[in-house]
Each structure stands twice: as structure tokens, then as C-alpha cells.
Coordinates of N, CA and C in Angstrom, one line a residue:
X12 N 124.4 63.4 28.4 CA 125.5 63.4 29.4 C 125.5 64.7 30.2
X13 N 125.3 65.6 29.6 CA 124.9 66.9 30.4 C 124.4 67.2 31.1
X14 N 123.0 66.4 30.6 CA 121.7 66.8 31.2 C 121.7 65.6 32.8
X15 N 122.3 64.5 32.5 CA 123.0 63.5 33.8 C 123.6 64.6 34.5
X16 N 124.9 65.3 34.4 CA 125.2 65.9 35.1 C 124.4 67.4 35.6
X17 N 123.7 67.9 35.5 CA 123.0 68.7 36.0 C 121.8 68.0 37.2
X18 N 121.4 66.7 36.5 CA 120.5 66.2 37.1 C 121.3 65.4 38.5
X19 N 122.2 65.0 38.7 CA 122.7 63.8 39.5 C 124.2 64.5 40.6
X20 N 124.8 64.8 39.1 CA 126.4 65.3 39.8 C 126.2 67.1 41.4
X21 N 125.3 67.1 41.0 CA 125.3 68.3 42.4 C 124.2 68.6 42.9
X22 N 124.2 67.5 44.2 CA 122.9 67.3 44.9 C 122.9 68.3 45.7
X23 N 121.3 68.8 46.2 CA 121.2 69.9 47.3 C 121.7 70.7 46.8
X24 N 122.1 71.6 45.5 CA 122.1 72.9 44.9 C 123.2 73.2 44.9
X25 N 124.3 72.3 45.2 CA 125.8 72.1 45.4 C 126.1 72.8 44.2
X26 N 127.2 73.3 43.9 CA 127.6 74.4 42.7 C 129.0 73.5 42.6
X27 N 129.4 73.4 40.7 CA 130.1 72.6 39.9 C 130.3 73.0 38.8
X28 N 131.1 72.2 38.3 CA 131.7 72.8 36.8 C 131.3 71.9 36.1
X29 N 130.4 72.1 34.4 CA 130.9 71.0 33.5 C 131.5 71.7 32.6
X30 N 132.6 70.8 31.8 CA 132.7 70.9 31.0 C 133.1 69.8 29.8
X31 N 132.8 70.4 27.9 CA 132.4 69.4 27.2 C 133.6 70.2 26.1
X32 N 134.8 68.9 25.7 CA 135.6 69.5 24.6 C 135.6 68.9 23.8
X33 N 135.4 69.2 22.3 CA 135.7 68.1 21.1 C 136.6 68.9 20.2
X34 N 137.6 67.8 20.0 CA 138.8 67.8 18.9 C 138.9 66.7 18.7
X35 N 139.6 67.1 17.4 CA 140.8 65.8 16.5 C 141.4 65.5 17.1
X36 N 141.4 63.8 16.9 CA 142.8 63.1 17.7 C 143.4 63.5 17.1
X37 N 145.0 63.2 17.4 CA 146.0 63.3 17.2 C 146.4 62.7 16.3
X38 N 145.9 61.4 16.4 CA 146.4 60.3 15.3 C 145.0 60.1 14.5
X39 N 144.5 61.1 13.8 CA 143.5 60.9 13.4 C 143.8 60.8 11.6
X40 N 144.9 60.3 11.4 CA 145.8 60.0 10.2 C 145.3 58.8 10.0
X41 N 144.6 58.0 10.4 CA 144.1 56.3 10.9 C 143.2 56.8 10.3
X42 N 142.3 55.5 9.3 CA 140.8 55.4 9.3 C 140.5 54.6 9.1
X43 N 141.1 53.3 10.2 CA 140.3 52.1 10.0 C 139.1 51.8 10.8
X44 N 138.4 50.8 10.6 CA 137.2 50.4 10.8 C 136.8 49.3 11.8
X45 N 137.5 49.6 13.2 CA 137.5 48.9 14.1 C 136.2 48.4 15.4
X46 N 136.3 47.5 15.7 CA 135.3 47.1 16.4 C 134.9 48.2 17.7
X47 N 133.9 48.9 18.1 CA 133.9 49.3 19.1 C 134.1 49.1 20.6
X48 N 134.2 47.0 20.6 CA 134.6 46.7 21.7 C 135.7 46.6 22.3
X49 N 136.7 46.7 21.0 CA 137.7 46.8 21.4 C 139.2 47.8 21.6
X50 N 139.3 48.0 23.0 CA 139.7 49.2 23.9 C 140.9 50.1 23.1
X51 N 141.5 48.7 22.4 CA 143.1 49.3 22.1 C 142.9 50.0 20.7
X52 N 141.3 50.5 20.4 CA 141.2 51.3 19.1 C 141.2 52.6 19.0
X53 N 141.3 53.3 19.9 CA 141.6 54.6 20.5 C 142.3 55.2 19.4
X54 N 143.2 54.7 18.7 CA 144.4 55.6 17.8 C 143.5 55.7 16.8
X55 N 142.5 54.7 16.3 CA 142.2 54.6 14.9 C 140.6 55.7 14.5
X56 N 140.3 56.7 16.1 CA 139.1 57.5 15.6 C 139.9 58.9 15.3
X57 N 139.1 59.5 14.9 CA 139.6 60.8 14.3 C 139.1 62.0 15.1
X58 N 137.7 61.8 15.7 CA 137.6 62.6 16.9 C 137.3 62.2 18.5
X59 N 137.8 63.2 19.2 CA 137.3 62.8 20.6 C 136.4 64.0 21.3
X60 N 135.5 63.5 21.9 CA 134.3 64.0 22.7 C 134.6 64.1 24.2
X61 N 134.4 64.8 24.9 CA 134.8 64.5 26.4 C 133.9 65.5 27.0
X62 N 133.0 65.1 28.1 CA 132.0 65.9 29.2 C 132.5 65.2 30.4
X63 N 132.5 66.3 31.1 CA 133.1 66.3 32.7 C 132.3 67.1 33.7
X64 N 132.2 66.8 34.8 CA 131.9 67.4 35.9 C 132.9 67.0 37.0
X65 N 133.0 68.2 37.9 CA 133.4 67.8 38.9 C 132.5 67.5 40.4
X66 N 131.2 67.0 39.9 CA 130.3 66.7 41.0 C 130.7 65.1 41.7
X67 N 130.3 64.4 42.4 CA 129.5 63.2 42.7 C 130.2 62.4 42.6
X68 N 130.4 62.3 41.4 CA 130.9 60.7 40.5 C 129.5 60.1 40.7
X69 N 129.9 59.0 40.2 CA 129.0 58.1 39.8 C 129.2 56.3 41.0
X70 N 128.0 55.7 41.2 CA 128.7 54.9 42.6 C 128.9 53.5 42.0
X71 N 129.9 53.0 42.8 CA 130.6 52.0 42.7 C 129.5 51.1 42.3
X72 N 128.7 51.0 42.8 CA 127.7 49.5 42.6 C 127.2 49.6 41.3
X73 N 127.2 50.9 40.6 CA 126.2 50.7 39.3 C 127.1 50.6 38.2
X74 N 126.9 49.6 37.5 CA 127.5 48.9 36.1 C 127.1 49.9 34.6
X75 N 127.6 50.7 34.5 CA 127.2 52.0 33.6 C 127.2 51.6 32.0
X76 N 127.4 50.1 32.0 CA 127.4 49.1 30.5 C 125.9 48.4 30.8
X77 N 125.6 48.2 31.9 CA 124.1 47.2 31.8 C 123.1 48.0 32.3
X78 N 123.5 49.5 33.0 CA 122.3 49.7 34.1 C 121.4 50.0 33.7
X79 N 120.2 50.1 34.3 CA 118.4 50.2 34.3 C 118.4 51.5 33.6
X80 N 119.5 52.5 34.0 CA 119.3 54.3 33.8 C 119.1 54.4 32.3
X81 N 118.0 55.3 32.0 CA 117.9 55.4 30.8 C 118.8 56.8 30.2
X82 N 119.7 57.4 30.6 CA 120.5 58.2 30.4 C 122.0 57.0 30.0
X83 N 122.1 56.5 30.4 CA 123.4 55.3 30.1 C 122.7 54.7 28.8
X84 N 121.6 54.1 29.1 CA 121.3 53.1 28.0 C 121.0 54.3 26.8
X85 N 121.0 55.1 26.9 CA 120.8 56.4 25.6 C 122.5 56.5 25.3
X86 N 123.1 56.8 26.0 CA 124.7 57.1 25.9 C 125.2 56.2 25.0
X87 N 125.4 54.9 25.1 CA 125.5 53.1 24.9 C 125.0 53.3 23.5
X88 N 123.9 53.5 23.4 CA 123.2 53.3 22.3 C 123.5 54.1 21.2
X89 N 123.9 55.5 21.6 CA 123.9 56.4 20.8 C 126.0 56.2 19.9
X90 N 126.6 55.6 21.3 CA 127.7 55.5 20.7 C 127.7 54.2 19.9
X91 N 127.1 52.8 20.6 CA 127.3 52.0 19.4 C 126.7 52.3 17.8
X92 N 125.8 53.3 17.3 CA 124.9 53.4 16.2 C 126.1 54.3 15.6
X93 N 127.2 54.7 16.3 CA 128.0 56.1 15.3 C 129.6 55.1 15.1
X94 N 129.1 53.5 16.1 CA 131.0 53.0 16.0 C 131.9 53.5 16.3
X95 N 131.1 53.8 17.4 CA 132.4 54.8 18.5 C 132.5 53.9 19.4
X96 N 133.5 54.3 20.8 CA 134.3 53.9 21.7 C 133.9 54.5 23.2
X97 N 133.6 54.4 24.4 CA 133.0 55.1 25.2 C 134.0 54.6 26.3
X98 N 134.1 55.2 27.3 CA 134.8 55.4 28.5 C 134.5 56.7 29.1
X99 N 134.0 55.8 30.4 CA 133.5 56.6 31.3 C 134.4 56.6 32.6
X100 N 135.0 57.7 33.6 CA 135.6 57.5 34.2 C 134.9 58.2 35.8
X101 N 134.9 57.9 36.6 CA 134.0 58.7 37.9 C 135.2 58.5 39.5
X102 N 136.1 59.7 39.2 CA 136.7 60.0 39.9 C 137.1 61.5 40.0
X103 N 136.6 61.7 41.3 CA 136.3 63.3 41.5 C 135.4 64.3 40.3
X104 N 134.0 62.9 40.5 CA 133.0 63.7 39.2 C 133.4 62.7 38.4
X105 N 132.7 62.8 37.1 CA 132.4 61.8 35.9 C 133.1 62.2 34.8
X106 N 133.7 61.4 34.1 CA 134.0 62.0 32.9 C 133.8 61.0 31.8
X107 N 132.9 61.3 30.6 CA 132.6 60.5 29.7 C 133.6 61.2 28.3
X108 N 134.3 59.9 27.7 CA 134.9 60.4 26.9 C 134.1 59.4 25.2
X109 N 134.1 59.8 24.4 CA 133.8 59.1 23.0 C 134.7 59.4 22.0
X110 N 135.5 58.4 21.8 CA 136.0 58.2 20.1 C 135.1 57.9 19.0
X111 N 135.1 58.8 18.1 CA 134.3 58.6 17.0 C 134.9 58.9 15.2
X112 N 134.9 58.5 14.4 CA 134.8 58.7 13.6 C 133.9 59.8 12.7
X113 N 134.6 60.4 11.5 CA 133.4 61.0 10.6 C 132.0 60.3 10.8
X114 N 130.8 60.9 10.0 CA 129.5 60.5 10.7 C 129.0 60.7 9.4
X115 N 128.8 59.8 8.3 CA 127.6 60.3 7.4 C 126.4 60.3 7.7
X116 N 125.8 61.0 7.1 CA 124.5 61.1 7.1 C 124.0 60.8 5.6

């Protein structure tokens, strides 16, 4: 996601901010075991992820759940393998956010 935004979010040497915060949800008292397709499970992860820029955004025509980009399809992939939750938002710049759960290894 980073590396998207360095590459994409500030064309022509344009100067930008990212930034990437991770904490505990709030309601991270929850540890159930919910589908990642579905939106209204937000309460039930325990942490959240969030990278932002304020470059670009990202353009209307491209579907950031199907597209060809191998940076999305890396994103997608990496969140479904952990049963997390993704939301991406591209309004004044991008903002990808992930609910996730503990992670065994």
C-alpha cells in the first residue's frame, strides 16, 4: 500500500503525506469469527490498520476488488489469508483501512 502510494499517489514529483496507523479497536472485547465479506463486522476485529495519502486518489473507473493491478490483487489477497476486512476509500488521496484479528503463526 505504501509502496502504491509513492508509486501512483504524486505524479510529476508532486510532494504528499503518507501516513500508516495501527491500533486496537475499541471493541476489541469481541472475538468472533466472522466472514470477511461481510461489512457490518467491523466491531468483531481487534485491530485496525490504516495507510493514507493525501495524493491522487485512485479513479473512478477502476474496481479495486477485480482490477488487473497487481498491488490490489496483493492487498485482497493478503487480507483475505489473515480474515480480515478491507476498505478502501479515495477521496482527497486513498485511504486503505484493514480489520484484522490476532495472527497465528
Amino acid at each position: 500500500m505504501v509502496t502504491n502510494s509513492f508509486k501512483h499517489a504524486f505524479p510529476a514529483g508532486r510532494k504528499g503525506e503518507i501516513k500508516i496507523n495501527l491500533h486496537k479497536s475499541e471493541t476489541s472485547a469481541r472475538v468472533n469469527r466472522i466472514s470477511s465479506q461481510d461489512e457490518d463486522c467491523k466491531d468483531s476485529f481487534n485491530y485496525i490498520l490504516e495507510v493514507s495519502d493525501n495524493g491522487k486518489g485512485i479513479p473512478e473507473e477502476i474496481d479495486t476488488k477485480s482490477s488487473n493491478s497487481l498491488g490490489f490483487q496483493l492487498v485482497n489477497i493478503l487480507v483475505e489469508q489473515i480474515d480480515g476486512f478491507l476498505e478502501i476509500k479515495s477521496n482527497k488521496g486513498t485511504q486503505f483501512t484493514i480489520w484484522f484479528n490476532n495472527i497465528e503463526i
